[in-house]
Amino acid sequence: MCGIIGVVGSSDTLATLLEGLARLEYRGYDSAGVALVRPGETWRARAAEGTESVRALRKECEFAPTGFASGIGHTRWATHGAPVTMNAHPHLDCSGHVAIIHNGIIENHTELQEQLESRGHVFTSRTDSEVLAHLIEESRAKGLDLTESVRQSLLVVRGAFAVAAMDANEADVIVAARRVSPLIIGTAPGVTYLASDVPAILDRATSFYAVNDDEIVRLAPEGFRAIDLDGAPVRLHQLTIDWDLETAQKAGHDDFMTKEINEQPDAIRSTLLDRRRRDGTITFDELRISDEELRDVQRVVIVAAGTSNHAAQIAKYAIERWARLSAEVDISSEYRYRDPVVEIGTLVIGVSQSGETIDTIQAIREARRRGARVVAVSNIVDSSLARESDAVIYTRAGLEVSVASTKAFVAQVAALELLALRLAQLRETIPASDIDALFQGLNAVADQVTTALERRASVEDVAKQLLGARDFFFLGRHVGFPTALEGALKLKELSYLHAEGYPAGELKHGPLALIEPGVIVVAVATDPALHEKMLSNLAEVKARGATVVVVATDDDESIDALADYVLRVPATEPLFTPMVDIVPLQLFAYTMARGLGRNVDRPRNLAKTVTVE
Ligand code: F6R
């Protein structure tokens, strides 16, 4: 997830770009850069200093030449290529005249780069984005104008993009286009803007327009013209924007948590993009570990904390089921101090959104000291965890601002389950046709999550009716158990109410003593194989006076007799259910917390990244 901005026709180009980038830092800040054009000349500055990137860029621009009426800027959230200056946008073509910025992922960049290099193009970054600059360069060399060059280039790329391109030989226009990644256009008299998000240009533009998928927009000082990928004219929808800056950064939502909950389908889609070759092989570009080594793995140990630990627990079921490998999950802070056994062939996976959680870093250090190969699963490119591991898989959930993790969780489950499928593929433990079907199923989950999100109002209704409750038990079986743990964690950390997650079958071994009228039992009951057992467990709590809330699939009528409230979700393959089932539980916790007047983005006593033991 990156932030992009562009302006044409301004007398204040550089200031507009730098100001906009500062407001887009919440989309990512691994590096930042700008390019300016005037006839015959392109000027570029870039900086990669983590959270200080925009400030460092400002310094780089102190002595920038003046008189440029067009410019583009980018703040980067690295996906392909380390967060270093070389990979910072804008990227240039071989002539240095064409400059592009890109947010998204070009899935077929490897093959495009090979083709371009064979035709003599020289690449100067390790990003997937740079291919766009060279593709545009080729069309420009054939005499096509910039708009047509961008259109031709987009016909050959696969993936997601919001892209903007300039050329010093057509200096009075910028051409921008979108597929999946967000893009808006803004206008003011004599000046036209583009941005990934409204805040970047909120106080400069007076009218705003939404660009849809596969639309290309030619921006000039006097306004813009839009076409579709076939070149046919299209009209852009005008947006009504009456937000202040803070609301705008939350994309119109009340808080970052709502924004991030709503971004979950995209987090899953981005994490799965570009992960399968044409021959069906599942691939992780950034996984620096050979197929032979993965094939030789005898045992998997996953270490993680909090929400990441719950994602890890779900992965355990998938690795065992599909790859037939023994898998165990440990709490990071426990692993290091319990003298763990690391046999030959042990693969340790460290899972951490931030990649900076000290407990998880210490755990993987311990594992490596004892001879394990370590794979990091991290949302932050080049995080400490990623750097200290032998290999890394990045979740691509985008920057998570709210302290309570939501979109990072579903992205972790998607990435880990994909790794489980890769292990199964290498070990040939399930037929190729089943892997294909599971891969398709995994790709369908984002839409099922969208459906679950659309049912927000019915979850809110239930939560509002239970606002006075103080004690909650979350129950589940199989992967419903870690889902229940995650639902309970969300409720306790956001609302400060007492909530426990339990395997449903374990309740009768002690905790059932706590069940009495007034206690709320929230059950995850979407696994058909264990459904009858779940119904028995619910009958047990119901008989003792608990109020029962059940997460159940659309077609499940048997639950109605037992449940006081049902939160419906679309059905999916059992191992994928956590990504869908967690949605009503997140919304439930959120609504309870808001109802109790809590600050959902910053719960008391907590920090987003825990760097102390
Ligand atoms: C809960 C939450 C925490 C984190 C935990 C690990 O909503 O966010 O439990 O999951 O602190 O953080 P990472 O994944 O950054 O290692």
mmCIF file of N, CA and C and ligand atoms in Angstrom, residues 305-309 351-357 360 400 403-406 412 486 489-490 493 607-610, ligand 1:
data_model
loop_
_atom_site.group_PDB
_atom_site.id
_atom_site.type_symbol
_atom_site.label_atom_id
_atom_site.label_comp_id
_atom_site.label_asym_id
_atom_site.label_seq_id
_atom_site.Cartn_x
_atom_site.Cartn_y
_atom_site.Cartn_z
ATOM 1 N N ALA A 305 3.050 -13.968 18.929
ATOM 2 C CA ALA A 305 2.379 -13.418 20.109
ATOM 3 C C ALA A 305 1.004 -12.879 19.725
ATOM 4 N N GLY A 306 0.079 -12.905 20.678
ATOM 5 C CA GLY A 306 -1.220 -12.240 20.525
ATOM 6 C C GLY A 306 -1.989 -12.720 19.311
ATOM 7 N N THR A 307 -2.506 -11.764 18.567
ATOM 8 C CA THR A 307 -3.292 -12.079 17.376
ATOM 9 C C THR A 307 -2.495 -12.914 16.383
ATOM 10 N N SER A 308 -1.208 -12.606 16.242
ATOM 11 C CA SER A 308 -0.373 -13.375 15.312
ATOM 12 C C SER A 308 -0.296 -14.829 15.757
ATOM 13 N N ASN A 309 -0.318 -15.056 17.064
ATOM 14 C CA ASN A 309 -0.309 -16.424 17.570
ATOM 15 C C ASN A 309 -1.606 -17.154 17.180
ATOM 16 N N VAL A 351 5.898 -15.407 13.269
ATOM 17 C CA VAL A 351 4.823 -14.610 12.658
ATOM 18 C C VAL A 351 4.658 -13.319 13.451
ATOM 19 N N SER A 352 4.750 -12.188 12.762
ATOM 20 C CA SER A 352 4.593 -10.908 13.459
ATOM 21 C C SER A 352 4.184 -9.823 12.460
ATOM 22 N N GLN A 353 3.081 -9.159 12.740
ATOM 23 C CA GLN A 353 2.651 -8.052 11.890
ATOM 24 C C GLN A 353 3.763 -7.028 11.782
ATOM 25 N N SER A 354 4.219 -6.550 12.938
ATOM 26 C CA SER A 354 5.204 -5.469 12.953
ATOM 27 C C SER A 354 6.594 -5.966 12.578
ATOM 28 N N GLY A 355 6.863 -7.226 12.909
ATOM 29 C CA GLY A 355 8.226 -7.745 12.735
ATOM 30 C C GLY A 355 9.179 -7.163 13.756
ATOM 31 N N GLU A 356 8.657 -6.488 14.773
ATOM 32 C CA GLU A 356 9.515 -5.867 15.783
ATOM 33 C C GLU A 356 9.192 -6.351 17.193
ATOM 34 N N THR A 357 8.229 -7.248 17.340
ATOM 35 C CA THR A 357 7.863 -7.736 18.679
ATOM 36 C C THR A 357 9.058 -8.467 19.287
ATOM 37 N N THR A 360 9.001 -12.319 19.920
ATOM 38 C CA THR A 360 9.090 -13.168 18.724
ATOM 39 C C THR A 360 10.510 -13.131 18.148
ATOM 40 N N GLU A 400 -1.031 -0.915 9.268
ATOM 41 C CA GLU A 400 -2.104 -1.074 10.249
ATOM 42 C C GLU A 400 -1.856 -0.054 11.352
ATOM 43 N N VAL A 403 -4.444 -0.037 17.103
ATOM 44 C CA VAL A 403 -3.653 -0.943 17.945
ATOM 45 C C VAL A 403 -4.154 -2.381 17.826
ATOM 46 N N ALA A 404 -5.463 -2.566 17.838
ATOM 47 C CA ALA A 404 -6.008 -3.926 17.723
ATOM 48 C C ALA A 404 -5.860 -4.409 16.283
ATOM 49 N N SER A 405 -5.225 -5.554 16.138
ATOM 50 C CA SER A 405 -4.934 -6.058 14.796
ATOM 51 C C SER A 405 -6.177 -6.684 14.165
ATOM 52 N N THR A 406 -6.460 -6.343 12.924
ATOM 53 C CA THR A 406 -7.612 -6.921 12.219
ATOM 54 C C THR A 406 -7.184 -7.423 10.835
ATOM 55 N N GLN A 412 -2.312 -12.753 7.532
ATOM 56 C CA GLN A 412 -1.404 -13.791 8.049
ATOM 57 C C GLN A 412 -1.981 -15.182 7.799
ATOM 58 N N GLU A 486 -9.343 -15.388 19.157
ATOM 59 C CA GLU A 486 -9.146 -14.058 18.567
ATOM 60 C C GLU A 486 -10.369 -13.165 18.832
ATOM 61 N N LEU A 489 -10.080 -12.059 22.382
ATOM 62 C CA LEU A 489 -9.018 -11.053 22.550
ATOM 63 C C LEU A 489 -9.498 -9.684 22.064
ATOM 64 N N LYS A 490 -10.187 -9.673 20.915
ATOM 65 C CA LYS A 490 -10.683 -8.383 20.394
ATOM 66 C C LYS A 490 -11.623 -7.754 21.408
ATOM 67 N N GLU A 493 -9.615 -6.550 24.691
ATOM 68 C CA GLU A 493 -8.698 -5.417 24.551
ATOM 69 C C GLU A 493 -9.428 -4.128 24.156
ATOM 70 N N ALA A 607 0.196 -1.061 23.388
ATOM 71 C CA ALA A 607 0.979 -0.380 22.355
ATOM 72 C C ALA A 607 0.879 -1.209 21.086
ATOM 73 N N LYS A 608 0.998 -0.545 19.952
ATOM 74 C CA LYS A 608 0.895 -1.276 18.680
ATOM 75 C C LYS A 608 2.054 -2.256 18.532
ATOM 76 N N THR A 609 3.234 -1.832 18.896
ATOM 77 C CA THR A 609 4.389 -2.715 18.752
ATOM 78 C C THR A 609 5.060 -2.856 20.105
ATOM 79 N N VAL A 610 5.224 -4.094 20.547
ATOM 80 C CA VAL A 610 5.727 -4.317 21.907
ATOM 81 C C VAL A 610 7.197 -4.705 21.830
HETATM 82 C C1 F6R B 1 -4.062 -7.696 19.361
HETATM 83 C C2 F6R B 1 -2.733 -7.332 18.897
HETATM 84 C C3 F6R B 1 -1.570 -7.940 19.578
HETATM 85 C C4 F6R B 1 -0.468 -8.270 18.565
HETATM 86 C C5 F6R B 1 0.790 -8.759 19.294
HETATM 87 C C6 F6R B 1 1.854 -9.224 18.322
HETATM 88 O O1 F6R B 1 -5.060 -7.061 18.624
HETATM 89 O O2 F6R B 1 -2.596 -6.560 17.999
HETATM 90 O O3 F6R B 1 -1.928 -9.072 20.296
HETATM 91 O O4 F6R B 1 -0.953 -9.255 17.690
HETATM 92 O O5 F6R B 1 1.293 -7.737 20.092
HETATM 93 O O6 F6R B 1 2.221 -8.203 17.463
HETATM 94 P P1 F6R B 1 3.016 -8.507 16.136
HETATM 95 O O7 F6R B 1 2.124 -9.270 15.238
HETATM 96 O O8 F6R B 1 3.399 -7.171 15.595
HETATM 97 O O9 F6R B 1 4.197 -9.336 16.542
#
